[in-house]
PDB file of C-alpha atoms in Angstrom:
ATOM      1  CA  UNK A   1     -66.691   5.764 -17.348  1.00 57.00           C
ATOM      2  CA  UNK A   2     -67.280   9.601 -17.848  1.00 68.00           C
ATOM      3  CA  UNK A   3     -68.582   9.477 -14.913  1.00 71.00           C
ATOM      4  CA  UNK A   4     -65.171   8.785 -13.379  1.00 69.00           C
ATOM      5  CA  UNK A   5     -63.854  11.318 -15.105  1.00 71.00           C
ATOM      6  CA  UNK A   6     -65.819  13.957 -14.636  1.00 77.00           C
ATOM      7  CA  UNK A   7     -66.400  13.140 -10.269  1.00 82.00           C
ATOM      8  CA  UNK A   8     -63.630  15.437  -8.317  1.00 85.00           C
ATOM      9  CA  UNK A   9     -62.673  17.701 -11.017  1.00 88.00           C
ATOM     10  CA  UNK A  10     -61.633  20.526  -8.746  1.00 90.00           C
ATOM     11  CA  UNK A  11     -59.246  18.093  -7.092  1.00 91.00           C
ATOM     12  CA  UNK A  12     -57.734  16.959 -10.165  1.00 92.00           C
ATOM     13  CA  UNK A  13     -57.352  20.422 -11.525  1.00 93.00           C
ATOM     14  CA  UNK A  14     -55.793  21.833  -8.220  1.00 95.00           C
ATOM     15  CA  UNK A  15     -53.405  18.753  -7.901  1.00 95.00           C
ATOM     16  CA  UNK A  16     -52.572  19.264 -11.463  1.00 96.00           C
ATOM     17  CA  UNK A  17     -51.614  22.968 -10.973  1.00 97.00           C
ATOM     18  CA  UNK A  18     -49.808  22.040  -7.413  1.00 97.00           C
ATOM     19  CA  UNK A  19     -47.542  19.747  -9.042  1.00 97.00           C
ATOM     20  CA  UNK A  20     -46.782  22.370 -11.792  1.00 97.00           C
ATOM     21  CA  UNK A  21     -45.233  24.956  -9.164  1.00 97.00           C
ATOM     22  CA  UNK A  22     -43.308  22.511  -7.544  1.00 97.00           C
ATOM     23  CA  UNK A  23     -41.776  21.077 -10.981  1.00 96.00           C
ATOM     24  CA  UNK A  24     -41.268  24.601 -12.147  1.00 95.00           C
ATOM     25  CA  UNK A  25     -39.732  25.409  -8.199  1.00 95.00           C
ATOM     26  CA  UNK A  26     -37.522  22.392  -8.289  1.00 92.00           C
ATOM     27  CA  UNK A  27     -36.257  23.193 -11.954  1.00 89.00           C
ATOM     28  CA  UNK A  28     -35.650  26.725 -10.977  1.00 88.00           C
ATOM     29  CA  UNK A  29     -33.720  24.902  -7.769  1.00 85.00           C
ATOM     30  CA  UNK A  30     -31.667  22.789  -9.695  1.00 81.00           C
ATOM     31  CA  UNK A  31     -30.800  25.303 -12.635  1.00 78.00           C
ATOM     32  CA  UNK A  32     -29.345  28.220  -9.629  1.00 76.00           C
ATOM     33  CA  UNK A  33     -27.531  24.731  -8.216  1.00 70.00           C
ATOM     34  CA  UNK A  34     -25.891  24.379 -12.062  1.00 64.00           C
ATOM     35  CA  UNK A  35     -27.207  20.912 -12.417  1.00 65.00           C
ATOM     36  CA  UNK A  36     -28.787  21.701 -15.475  1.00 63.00           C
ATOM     37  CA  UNK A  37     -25.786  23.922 -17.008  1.00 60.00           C
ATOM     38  CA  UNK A  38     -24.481  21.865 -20.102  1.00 54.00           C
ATOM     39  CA  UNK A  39     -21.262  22.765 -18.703  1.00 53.00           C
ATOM     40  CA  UNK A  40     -20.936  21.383 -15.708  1.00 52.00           C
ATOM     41  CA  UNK A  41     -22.324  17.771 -17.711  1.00 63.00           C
ATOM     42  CA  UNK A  42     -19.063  18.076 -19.671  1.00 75.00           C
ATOM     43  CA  UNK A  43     -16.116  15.543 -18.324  1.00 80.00           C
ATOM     44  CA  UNK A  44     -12.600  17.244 -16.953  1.00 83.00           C
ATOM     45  CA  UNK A  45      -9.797  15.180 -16.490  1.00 85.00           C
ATOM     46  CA  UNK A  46      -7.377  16.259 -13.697  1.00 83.00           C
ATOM     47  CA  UNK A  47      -4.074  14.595 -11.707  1.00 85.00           C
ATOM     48  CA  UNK A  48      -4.191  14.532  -8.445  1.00 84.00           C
ATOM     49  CA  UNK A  49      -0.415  14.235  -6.761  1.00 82.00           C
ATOM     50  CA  UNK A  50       1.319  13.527  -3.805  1.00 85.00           C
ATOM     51  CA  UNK A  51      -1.551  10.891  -2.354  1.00 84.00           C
ATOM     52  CA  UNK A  52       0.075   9.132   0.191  1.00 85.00           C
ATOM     53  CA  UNK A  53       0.042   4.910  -0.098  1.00 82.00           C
ATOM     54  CA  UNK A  54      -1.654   3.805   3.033  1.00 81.00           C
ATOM     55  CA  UNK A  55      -0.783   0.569   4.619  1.00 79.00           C
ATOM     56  CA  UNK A  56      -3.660  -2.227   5.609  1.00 76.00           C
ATOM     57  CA  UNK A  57      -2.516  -5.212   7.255  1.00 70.00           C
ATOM     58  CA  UNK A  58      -3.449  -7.754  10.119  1.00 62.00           C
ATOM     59  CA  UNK A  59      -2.466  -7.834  13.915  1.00 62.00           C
ATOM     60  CA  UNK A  60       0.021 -10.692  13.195  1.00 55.00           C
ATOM     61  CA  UNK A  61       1.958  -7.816  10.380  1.00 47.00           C
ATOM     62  CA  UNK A  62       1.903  -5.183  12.740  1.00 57.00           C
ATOM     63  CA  UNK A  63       4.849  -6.797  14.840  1.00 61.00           C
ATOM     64  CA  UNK A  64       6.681  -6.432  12.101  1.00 63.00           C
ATOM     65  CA  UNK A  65       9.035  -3.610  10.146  1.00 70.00           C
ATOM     66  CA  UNK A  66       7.093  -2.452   6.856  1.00 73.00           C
ATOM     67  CA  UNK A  67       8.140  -0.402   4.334  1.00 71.00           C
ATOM     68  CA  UNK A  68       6.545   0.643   0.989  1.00 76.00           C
ATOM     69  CA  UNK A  69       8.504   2.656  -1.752  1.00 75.00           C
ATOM     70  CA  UNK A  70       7.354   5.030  -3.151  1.00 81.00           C
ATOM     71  CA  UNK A  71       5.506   6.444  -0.157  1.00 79.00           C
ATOM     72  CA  UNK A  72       3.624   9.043  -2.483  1.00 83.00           C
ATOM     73  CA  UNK A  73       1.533   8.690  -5.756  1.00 84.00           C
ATOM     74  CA  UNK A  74       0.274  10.757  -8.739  1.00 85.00           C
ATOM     75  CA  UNK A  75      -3.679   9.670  -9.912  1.00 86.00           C
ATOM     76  CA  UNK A  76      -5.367  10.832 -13.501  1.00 88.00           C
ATOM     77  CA  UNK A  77      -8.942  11.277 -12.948  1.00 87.00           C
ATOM     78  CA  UNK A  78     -12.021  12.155 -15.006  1.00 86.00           C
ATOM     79  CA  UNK A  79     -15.169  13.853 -13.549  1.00 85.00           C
ATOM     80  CA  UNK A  80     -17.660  15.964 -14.456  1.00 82.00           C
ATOM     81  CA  UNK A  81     -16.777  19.929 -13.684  1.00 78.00           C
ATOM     82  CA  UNK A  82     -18.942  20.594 -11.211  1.00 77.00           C
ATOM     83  CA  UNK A  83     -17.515  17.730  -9.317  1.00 79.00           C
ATOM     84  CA  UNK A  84     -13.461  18.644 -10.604  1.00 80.00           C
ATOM     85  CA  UNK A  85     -14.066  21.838  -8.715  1.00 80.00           C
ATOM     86  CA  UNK A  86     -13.942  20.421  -5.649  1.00 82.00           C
ATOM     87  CA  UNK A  87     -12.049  17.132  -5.882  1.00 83.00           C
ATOM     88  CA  UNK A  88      -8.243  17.056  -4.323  1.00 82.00           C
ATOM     89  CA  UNK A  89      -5.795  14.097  -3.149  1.00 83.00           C
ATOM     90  CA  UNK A  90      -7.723  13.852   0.162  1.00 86.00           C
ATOM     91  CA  UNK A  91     -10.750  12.806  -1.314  1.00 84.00           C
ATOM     92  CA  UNK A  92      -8.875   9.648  -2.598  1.00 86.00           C
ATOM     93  CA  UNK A  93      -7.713   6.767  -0.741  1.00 86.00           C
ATOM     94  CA  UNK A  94      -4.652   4.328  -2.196  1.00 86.00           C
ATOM     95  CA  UNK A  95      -3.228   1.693   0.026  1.00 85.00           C
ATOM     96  CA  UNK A  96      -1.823  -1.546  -0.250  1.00 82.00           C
ATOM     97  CA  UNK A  97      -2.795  -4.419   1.347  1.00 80.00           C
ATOM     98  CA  UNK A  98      -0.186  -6.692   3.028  1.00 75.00           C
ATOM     99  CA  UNK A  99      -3.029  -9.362   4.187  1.00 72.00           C
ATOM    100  CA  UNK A 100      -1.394 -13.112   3.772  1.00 70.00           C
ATOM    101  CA  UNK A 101       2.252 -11.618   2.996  1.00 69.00           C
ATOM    102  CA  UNK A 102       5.404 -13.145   4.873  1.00 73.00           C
ATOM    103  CA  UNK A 103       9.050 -12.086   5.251  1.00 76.00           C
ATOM    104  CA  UNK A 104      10.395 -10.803   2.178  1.00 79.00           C
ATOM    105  CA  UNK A 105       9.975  -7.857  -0.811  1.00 82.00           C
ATOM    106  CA  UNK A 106       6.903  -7.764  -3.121  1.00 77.00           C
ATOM    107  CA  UNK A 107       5.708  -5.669  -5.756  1.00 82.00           C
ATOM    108  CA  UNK A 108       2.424  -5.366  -5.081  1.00 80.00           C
ATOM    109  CA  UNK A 109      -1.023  -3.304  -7.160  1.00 82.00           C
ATOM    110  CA  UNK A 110      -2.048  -0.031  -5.006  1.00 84.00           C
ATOM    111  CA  UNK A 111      -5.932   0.038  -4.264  1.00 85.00           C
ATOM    112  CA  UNK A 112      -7.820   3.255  -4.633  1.00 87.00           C
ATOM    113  CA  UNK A 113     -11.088   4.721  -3.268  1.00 87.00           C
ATOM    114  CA  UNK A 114     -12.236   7.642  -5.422  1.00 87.00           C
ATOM    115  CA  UNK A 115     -15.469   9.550  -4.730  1.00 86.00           C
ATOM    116  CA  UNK A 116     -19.165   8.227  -6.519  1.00 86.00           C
ATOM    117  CA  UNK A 117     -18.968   9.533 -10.253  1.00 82.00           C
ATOM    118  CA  UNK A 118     -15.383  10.031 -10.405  1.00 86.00           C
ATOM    119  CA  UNK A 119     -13.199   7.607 -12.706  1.00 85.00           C
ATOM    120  CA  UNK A 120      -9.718   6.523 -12.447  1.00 87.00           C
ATOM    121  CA  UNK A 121      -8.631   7.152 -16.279  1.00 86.00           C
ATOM    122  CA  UNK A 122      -4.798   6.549 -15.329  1.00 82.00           C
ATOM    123  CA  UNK A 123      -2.566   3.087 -14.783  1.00 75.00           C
ATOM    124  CA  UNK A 124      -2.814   2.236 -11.306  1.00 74.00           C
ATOM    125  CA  UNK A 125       0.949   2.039  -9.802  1.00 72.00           C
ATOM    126  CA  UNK A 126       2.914  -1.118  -8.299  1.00 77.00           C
ATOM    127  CA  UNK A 127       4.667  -0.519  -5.690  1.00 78.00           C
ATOM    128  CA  UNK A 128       7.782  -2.081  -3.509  1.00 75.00           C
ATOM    129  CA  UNK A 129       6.617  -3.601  -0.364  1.00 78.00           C
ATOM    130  CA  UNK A 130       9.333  -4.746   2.149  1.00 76.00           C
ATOM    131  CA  UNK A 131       8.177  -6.847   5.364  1.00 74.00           C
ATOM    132  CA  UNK A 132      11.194  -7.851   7.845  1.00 73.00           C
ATOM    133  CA  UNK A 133       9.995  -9.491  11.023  1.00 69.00           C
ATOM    134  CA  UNK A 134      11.127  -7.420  13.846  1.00 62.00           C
ATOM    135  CA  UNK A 135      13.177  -9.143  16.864  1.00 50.00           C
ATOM    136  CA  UNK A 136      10.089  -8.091  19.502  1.00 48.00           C
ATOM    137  CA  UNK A 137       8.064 -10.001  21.685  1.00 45.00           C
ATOM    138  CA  UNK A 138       4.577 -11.515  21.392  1.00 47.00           C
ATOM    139  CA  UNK A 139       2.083  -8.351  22.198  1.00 46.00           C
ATOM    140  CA  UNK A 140       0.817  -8.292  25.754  1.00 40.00           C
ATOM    141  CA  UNK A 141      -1.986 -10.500  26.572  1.00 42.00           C
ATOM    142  CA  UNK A 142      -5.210  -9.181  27.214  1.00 41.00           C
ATOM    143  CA  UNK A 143      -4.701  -6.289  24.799  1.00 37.00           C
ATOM    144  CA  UNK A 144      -7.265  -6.300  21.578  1.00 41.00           C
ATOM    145  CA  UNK A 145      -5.309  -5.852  18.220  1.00 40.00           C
ATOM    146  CA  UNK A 146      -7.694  -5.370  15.233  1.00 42.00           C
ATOM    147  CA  UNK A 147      -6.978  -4.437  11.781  1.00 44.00           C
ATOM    148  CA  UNK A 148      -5.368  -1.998  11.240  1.00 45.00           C
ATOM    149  CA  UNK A 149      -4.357   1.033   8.687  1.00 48.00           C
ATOM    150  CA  UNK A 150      -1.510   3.089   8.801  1.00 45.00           C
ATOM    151  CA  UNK A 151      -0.217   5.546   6.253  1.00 45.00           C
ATOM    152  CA  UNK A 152       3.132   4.680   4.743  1.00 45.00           C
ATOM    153  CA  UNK A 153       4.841   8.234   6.651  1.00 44.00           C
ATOM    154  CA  UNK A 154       3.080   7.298   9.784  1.00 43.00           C
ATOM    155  CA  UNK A 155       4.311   3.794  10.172  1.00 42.00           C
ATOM    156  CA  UNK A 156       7.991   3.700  12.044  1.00 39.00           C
ATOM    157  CA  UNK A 157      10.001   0.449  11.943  1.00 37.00           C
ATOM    158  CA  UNK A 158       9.757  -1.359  15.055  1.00 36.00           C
ATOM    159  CA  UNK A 159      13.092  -2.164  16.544  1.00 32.00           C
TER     160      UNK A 159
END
């Protein structure tokens, strides 16, 4: 047993010193980066307005005249600081999804995609979603329609 122990000793003593620079590198790293600033480990909470409401429906929805109201949306958010710094509307995604939905007006929950370690500390909205089938013919054959996602400003009604 002390055998083991005591076979190698300069290459336990010169891996035990090599990992000590790079923890002490690394740390050094990480402090300059303000990971380890008790700061930055403290929670902000910040609204984020004027997100637009995207739009996701199927091929068979995209013959017809959509409308969601309101276009626009406000968000209350909590992240750590380091990560408030740099988060705005476009790093959030809210749509609606019209998947299934006939002819007719629905109030309907908004989705949202927020960034990895950021939390949604507001009510999520409902919105008004009006669908109106649209007096145009079948799309042409041959052409590939796939799902599709349109933001609620983009989207024109089809006449």
């Amino acid at each position: 047993m002390i055998r083991g122990v005591r076979r190698d000793v300069k290459y336990k003593i010169f891996s035990l010193i090599l990992a000590l620079i790079i923890w002490v590198y690394i740390r050094g790293e990480m402090k300059q980066a303000g990971f380890l600033d008790q700061r930055n480990k403290a929670e902000e909470q910040l609204t984020l307005s004027d997100i637009p409401i995207h739009i996701l429906s199927l091929p068979s929805l995209d013959m017809r005249s959509i409308s969601v109201s309101p276009t626009l949306m406000s968000l209350k958010v909590s992240a750590p600081a380091l990560l408030t710094k740099s988060l705005s509307a476009k790093n959030v995604t809210a749509y609606v999804k019209l998947i299934g939905l006939m002819d007719g007006k629905y109030e309907t929950l908004v989705h949202v995609d927020v960034p990895p370690g950021v939390r949604v500390i507001s009510e999520i909205d409902r919105v008004q979603v009006t669908v109106r089938s649209s007096d145009i013919q079948t799309p042409l054959s041959g052409l590939n329609y796939s799902e599709s996602i349109y933001t609620s400003t983009e989207k024109e009604e089809i006449k």
